[in-house]
mmCIF file of C-alpha atoms in Angstrom:
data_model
loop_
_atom_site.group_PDB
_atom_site.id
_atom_site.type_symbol
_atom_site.label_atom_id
_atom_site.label_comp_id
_atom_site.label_asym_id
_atom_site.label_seq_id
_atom_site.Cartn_x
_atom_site.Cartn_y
_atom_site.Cartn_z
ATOM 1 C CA UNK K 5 -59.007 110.941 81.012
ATOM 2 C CA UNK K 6 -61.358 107.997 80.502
ATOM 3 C CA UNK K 7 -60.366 105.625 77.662
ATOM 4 C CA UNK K 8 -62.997 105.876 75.097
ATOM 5 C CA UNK K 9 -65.803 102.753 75.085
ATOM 6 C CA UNK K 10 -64.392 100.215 71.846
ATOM 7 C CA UNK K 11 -60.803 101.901 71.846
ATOM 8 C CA UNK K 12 -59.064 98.093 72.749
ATOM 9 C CA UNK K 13 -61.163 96.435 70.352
ATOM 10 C CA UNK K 14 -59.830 98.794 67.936
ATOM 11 C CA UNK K 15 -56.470 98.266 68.860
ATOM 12 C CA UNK K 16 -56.446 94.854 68.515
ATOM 13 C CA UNK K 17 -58.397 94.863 64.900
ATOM 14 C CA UNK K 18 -55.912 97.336 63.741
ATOM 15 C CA UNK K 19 -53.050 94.573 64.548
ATOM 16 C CA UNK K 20 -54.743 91.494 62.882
ATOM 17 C CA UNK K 21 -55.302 93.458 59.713
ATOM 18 C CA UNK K 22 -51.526 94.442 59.641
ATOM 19 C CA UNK K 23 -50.884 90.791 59.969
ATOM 20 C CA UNK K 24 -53.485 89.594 57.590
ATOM 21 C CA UNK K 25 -51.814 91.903 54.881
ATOM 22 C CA UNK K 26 -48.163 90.342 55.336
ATOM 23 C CA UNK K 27 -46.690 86.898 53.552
ATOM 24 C CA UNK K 28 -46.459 83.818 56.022
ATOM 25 C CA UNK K 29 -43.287 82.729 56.096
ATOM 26 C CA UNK K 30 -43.077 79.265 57.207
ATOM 27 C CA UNK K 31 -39.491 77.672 58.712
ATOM 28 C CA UNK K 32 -38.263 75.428 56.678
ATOM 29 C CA UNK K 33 -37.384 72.782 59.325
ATOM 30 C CA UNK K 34 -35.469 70.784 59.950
ATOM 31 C CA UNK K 35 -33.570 71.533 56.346
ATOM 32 C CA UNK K 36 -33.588 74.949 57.675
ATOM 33 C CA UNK K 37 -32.153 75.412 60.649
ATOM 34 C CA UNK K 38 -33.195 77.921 63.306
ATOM 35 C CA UNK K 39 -31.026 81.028 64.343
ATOM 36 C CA UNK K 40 -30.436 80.363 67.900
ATOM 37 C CA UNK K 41 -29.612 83.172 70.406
ATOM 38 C CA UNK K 42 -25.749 82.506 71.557
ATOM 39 C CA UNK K 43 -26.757 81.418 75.126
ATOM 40 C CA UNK K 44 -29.250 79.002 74.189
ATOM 41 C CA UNK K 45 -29.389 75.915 76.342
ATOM 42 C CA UNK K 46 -29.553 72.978 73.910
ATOM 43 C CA UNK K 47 -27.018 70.658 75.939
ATOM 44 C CA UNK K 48 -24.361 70.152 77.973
ATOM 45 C CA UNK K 49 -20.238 69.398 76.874
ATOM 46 C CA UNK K 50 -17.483 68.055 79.194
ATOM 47 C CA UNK K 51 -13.993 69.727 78.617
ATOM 48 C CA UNK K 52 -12.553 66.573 80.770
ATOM 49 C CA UNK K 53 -9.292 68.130 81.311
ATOM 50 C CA UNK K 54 -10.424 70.424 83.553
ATOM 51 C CA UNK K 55 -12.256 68.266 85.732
ATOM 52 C CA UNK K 56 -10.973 67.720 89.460
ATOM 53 C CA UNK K 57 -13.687 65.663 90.081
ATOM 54 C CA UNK K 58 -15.124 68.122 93.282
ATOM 55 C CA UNK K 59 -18.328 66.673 92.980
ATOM 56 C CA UNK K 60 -19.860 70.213 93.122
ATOM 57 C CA UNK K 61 -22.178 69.334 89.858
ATOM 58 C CA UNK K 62 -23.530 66.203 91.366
ATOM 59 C CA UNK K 63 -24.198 67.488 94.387
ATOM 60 C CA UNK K 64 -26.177 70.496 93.724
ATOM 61 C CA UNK K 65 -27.527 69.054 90.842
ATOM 62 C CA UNK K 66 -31.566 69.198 91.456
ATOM 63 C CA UNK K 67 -32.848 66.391 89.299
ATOM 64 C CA UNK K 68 -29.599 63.950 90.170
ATOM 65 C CA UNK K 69 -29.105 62.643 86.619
ATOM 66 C CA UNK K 70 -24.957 63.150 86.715
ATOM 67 C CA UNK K 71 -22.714 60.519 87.768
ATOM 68 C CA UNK K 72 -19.701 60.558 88.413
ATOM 69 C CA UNK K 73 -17.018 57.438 89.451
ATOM 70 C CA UNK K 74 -13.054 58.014 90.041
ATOM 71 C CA UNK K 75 -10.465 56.548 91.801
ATOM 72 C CA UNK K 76 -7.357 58.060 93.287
ATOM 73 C CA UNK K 77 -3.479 57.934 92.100
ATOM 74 C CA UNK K 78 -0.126 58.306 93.787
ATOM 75 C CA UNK K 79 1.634 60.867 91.768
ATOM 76 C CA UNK K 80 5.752 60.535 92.389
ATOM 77 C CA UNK K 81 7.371 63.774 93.555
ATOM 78 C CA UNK K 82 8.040 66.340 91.447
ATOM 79 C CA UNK K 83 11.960 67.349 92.696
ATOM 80 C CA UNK K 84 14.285 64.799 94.489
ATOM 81 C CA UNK K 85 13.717 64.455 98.530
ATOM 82 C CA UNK K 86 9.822 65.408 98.067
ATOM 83 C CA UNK K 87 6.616 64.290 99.446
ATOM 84 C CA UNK K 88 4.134 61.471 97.478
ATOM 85 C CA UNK K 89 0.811 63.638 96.252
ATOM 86 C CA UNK K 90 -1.926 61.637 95.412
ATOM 87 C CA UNK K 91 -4.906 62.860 92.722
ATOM 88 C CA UNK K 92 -8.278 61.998 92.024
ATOM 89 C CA UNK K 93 -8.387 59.994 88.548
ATOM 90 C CA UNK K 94 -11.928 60.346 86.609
ATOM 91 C CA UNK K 95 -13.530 57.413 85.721
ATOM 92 C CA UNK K 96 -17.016 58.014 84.540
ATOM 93 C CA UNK K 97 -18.491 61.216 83.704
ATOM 94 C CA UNK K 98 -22.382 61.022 82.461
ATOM 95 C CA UNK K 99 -25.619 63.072 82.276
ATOM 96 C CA UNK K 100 -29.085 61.963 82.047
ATOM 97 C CA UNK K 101 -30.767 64.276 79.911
ATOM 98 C CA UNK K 102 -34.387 62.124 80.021
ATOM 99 C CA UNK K 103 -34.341 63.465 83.696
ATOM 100 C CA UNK K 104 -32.063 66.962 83.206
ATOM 101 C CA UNK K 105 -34.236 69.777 83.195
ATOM 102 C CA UNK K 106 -31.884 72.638 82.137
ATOM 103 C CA UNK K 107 -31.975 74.729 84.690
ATOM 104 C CA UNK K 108 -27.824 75.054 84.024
ATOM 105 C CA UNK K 109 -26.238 74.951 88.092
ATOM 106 C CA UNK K 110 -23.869 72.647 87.330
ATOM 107 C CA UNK K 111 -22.362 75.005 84.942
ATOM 108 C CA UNK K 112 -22.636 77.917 87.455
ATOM 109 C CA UNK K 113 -21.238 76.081 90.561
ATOM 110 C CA UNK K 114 -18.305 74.131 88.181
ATOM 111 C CA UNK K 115 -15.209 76.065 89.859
ATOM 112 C CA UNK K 116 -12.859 74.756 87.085
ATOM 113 C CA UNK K 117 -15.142 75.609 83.567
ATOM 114 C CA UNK K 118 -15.063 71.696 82.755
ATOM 115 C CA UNK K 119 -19.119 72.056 81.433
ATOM 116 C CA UNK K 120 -20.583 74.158 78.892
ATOM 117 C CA UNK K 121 -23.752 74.994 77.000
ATOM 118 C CA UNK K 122 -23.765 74.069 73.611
ATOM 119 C CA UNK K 123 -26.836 75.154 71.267
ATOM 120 C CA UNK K 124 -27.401 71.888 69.900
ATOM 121 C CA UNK K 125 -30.288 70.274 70.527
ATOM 122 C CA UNK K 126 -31.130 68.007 68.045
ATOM 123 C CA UNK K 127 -30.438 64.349 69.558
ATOM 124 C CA UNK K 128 -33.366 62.924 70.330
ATOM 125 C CA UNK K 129 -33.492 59.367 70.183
ATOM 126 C CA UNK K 130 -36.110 56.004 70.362
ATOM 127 C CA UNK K 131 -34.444 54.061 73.353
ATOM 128 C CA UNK K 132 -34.887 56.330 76.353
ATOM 129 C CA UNK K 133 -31.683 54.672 77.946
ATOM 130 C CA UNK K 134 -29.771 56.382 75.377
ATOM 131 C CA UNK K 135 -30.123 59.660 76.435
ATOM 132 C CA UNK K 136 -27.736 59.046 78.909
ATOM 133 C CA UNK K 137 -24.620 60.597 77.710
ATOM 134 C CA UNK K 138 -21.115 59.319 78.854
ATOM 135 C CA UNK K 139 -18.177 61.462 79.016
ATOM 136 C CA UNK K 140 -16.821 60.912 75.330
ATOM 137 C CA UNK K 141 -20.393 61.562 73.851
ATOM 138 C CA UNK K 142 -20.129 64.975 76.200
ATOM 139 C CA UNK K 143 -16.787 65.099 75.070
ATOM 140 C CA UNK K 144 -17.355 65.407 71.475
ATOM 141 C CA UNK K 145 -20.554 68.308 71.903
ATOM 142 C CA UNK K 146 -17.664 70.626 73.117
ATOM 143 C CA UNK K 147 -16.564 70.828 69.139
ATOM 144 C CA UNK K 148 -20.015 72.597 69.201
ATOM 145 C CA UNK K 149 -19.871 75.114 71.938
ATOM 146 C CA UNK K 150 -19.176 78.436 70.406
ATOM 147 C CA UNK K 151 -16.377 80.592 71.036
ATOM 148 C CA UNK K 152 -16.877 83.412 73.982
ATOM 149 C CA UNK K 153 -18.051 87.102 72.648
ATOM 150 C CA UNK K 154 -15.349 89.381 72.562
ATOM 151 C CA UNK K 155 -14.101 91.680 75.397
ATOM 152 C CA UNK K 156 -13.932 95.095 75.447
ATOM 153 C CA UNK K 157 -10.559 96.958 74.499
ATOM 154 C CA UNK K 158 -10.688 98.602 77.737
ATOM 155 C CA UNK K 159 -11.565 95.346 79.718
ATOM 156 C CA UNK K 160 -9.273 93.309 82.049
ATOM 157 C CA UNK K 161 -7.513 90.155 80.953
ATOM 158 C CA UNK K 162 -8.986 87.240 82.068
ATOM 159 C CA UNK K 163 -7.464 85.626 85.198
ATOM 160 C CA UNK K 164 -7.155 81.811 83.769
ATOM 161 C CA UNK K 165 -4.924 83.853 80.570
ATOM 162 C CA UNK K 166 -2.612 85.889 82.908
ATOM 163 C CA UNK K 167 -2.207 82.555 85.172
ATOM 164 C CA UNK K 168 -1.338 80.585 82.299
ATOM 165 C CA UNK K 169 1.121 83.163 80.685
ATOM 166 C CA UNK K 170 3.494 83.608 83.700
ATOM 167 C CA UNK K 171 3.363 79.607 84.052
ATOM 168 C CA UNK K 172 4.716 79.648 80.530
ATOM 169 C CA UNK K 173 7.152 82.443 81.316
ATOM 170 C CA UNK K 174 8.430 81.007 84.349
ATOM 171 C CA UNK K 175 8.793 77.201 82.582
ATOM 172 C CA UNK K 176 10.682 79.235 79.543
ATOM 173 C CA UNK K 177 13.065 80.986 82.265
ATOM 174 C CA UNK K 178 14.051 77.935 83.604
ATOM 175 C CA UNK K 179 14.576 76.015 80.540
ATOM 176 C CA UNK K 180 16.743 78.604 79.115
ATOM 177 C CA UNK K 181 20.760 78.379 80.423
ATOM 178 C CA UNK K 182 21.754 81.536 82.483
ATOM 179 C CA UNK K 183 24.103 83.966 80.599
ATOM 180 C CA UNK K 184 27.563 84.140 81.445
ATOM 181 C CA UNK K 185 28.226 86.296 84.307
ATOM 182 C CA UNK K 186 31.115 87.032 86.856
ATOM 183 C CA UNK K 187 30.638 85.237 89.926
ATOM 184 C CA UNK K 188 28.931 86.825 92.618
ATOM 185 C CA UNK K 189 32.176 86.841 95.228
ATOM 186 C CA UNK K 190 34.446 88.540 92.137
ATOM 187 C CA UNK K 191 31.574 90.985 92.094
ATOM 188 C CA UNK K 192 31.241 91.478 95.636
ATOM 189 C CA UNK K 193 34.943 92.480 95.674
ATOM 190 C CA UNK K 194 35.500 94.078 92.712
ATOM 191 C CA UNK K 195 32.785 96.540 94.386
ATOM 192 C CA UNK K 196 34.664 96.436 98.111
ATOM 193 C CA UNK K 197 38.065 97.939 96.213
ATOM 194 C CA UNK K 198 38.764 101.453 96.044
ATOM 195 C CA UNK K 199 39.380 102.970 92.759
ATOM 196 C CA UNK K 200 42.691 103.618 91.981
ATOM 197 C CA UNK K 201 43.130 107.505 90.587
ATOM 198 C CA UNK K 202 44.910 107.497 87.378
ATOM 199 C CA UNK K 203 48.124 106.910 86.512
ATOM 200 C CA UNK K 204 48.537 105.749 90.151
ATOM 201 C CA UNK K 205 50.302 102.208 90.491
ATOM 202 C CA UNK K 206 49.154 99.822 92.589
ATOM 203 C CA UNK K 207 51.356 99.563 95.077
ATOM 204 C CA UNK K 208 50.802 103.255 95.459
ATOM 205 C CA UNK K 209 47.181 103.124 96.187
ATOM 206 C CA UNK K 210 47.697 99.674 98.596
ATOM 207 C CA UNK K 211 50.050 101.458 100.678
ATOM 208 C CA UNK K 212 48.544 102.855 103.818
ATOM 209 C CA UNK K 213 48.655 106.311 103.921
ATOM 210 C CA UNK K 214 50.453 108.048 106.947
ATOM 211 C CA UNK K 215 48.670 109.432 109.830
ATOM 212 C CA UNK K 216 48.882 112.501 110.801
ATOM 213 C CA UNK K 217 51.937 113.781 113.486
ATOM 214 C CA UNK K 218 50.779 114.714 117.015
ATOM 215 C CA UNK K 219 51.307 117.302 118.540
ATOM 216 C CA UNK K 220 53.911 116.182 120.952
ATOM 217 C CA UNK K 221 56.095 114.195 117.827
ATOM 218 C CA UNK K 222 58.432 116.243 116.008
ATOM 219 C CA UNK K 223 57.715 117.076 111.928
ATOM 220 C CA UNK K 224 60.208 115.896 109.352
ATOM 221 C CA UNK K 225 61.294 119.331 109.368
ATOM 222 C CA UNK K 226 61.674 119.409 112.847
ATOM 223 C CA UNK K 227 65.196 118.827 114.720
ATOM 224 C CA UNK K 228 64.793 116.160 117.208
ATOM 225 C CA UNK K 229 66.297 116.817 120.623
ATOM 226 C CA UNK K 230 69.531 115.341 121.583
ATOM 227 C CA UNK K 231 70.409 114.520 117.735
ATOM 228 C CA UNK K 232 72.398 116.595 115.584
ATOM 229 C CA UNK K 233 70.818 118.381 112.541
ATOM 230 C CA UNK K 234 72.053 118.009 109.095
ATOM 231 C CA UNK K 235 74.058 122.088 110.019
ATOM 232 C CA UNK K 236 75.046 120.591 112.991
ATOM 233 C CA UNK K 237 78.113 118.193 113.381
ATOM 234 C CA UNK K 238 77.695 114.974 115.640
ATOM 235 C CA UNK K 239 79.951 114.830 118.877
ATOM 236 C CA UNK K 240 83.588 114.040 117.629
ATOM 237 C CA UNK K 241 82.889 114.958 113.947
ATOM 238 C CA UNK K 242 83.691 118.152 112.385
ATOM 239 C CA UNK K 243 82.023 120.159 109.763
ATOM 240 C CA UNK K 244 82.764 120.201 105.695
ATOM 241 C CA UNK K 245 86.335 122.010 105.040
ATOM 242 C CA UNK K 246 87.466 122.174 109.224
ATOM 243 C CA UNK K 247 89.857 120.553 110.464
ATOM 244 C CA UNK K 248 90.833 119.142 113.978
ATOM 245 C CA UNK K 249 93.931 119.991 115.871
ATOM 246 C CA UNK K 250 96.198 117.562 115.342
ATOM 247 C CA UNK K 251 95.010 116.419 112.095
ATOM 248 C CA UNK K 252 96.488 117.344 109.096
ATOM 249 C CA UNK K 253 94.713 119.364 106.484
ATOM 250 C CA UNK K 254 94.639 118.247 102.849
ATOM 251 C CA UNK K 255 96.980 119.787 101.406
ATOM 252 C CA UNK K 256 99.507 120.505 103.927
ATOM 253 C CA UNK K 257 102.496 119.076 104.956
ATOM 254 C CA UNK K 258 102.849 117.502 108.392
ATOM 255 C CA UNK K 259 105.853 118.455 110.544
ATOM 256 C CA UNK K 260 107.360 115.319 110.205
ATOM 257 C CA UNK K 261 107.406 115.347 106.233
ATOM 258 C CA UNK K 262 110.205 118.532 104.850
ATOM 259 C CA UNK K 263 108.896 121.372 103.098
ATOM 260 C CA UNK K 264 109.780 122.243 99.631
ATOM 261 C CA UNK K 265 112.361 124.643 100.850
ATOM 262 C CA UNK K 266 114.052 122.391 103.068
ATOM 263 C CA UNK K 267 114.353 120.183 100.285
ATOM 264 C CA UNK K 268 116.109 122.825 98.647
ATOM 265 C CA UNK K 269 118.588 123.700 101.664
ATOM 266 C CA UNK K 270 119.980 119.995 101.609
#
């Protein structure tokens, strides 16, 4: 369908005569400040304790206008017997924001989150060499930055948190003293000893138990040959109650000692 001849020029007359009938508002600035979006770029802070001094900002930074000077330290070892580790020591840390032009790599290629954005933006000034911000001027717009938004419920921790809470767990573990606890050999063997069944002494349950008889070794029950059973008197003995001959029985006279009646006869 063809638009109709005059239809934009209505459009646009229709717009300015909405406008027309509306009160100006005029901002009241600068004793009023301006609502900024949250991600404004006004300037930049330094959080210097995370700085490794990589040199990543300086060198992809477009417009060169940060410098950066440090020096390196020998750090002692940590545990006894180790290895000297030496670290890079930051010395200067500045921005020129006559010759920044905000375009905000630094910030994206910083692998350590030592820069930020802050919305401020009001420091102009009348010397152009004081634009040049050193690290404790950047230091102090980080009181400005504001805080992150919010995550999600259902959102991930963030990797720097869970890093930093299982350093703290671990340096807690260690500073805490071990409970009292067998030693590991009285463990070891208290595991490698049978249990004793109850009511069983110990010298029951140490003895070793008996193997079983062959097949070629008599039982207990068993007589062995050429030995006399417990029925069976031994070669020169005689059994309970017999007598040999020529051995007096109990009881008896011999026929050396007189009888009762002989006695008598005399």
């Amino acid at each position: 369908m063809a638009p109709i001849p005059g239809s934009g020029l209505a459009k646009g007359l229709a717009v300015t005569l909405r406008t027309m009938t509306k009160k100006s508002v005029t901002a009241q600035y600068p004793d009023v400040q301006p609502e900024l979006p949250p991600r404004s770029r006004g300037v930049i802070g330094l959080f210097e304790e995370n700085c490794t001094v990589c040199m990543l900002c300086a060198r992809e930074c477009p417009d060169w206008c940060i410098y950066i000077d440090s020096h390196k330290e020998t750090v002692p070892p940590a545990a006894p017997g180790g290895r000297e580790r030496s670290r890079n020591v930051l010395d200067r840390f500045a921005i020129d924001f006559s010759l920044c032009m905000y375009c905000g790599i630094c910030i994206e290629v910083c692998p350590f989150d030592a820069l930020f954005w802050s919305p401020e933006f009001e420091y102009a000034e009348t010397d152009i060499r004081d634009l040049t911000h050193e690290r404790d001027k950047l230091r102090e717009w980080m009181w400005t930055v504001p805080a992150p938004p919010a995550l999600d419920p259902g959102a991930e921790e963030p990797k720097e948190l869970a890093a930093a809470r299982k350093a703290a767990e671990k340096l807690t573990a260690q500073q805490t003293p071990p409970a009292t606890t067998p030693h590991a050999d009285e463990q070891a063997r208290a595991a490698e000893q049978p249990t004793r069944p109850q009511g069983a002494s110990k010298q029951q349950t140490d003895q070793p138990k008996p193997d079983a008889p062959r097949a070629d070794e008599p039982g207990p029950d068993q007589p062995v040959p050429g030995q006399p059973t417990s029925d069976q008197p031994a070669p020169g003995q005689s059994k309970p109650g017999e007598s040999k001959p020529g051995q007096p029985t109990p009881g008896q006279p011999t026929s050396d000692q007189p009888t009762p009646e002989q006695e008598g006869q005399e």
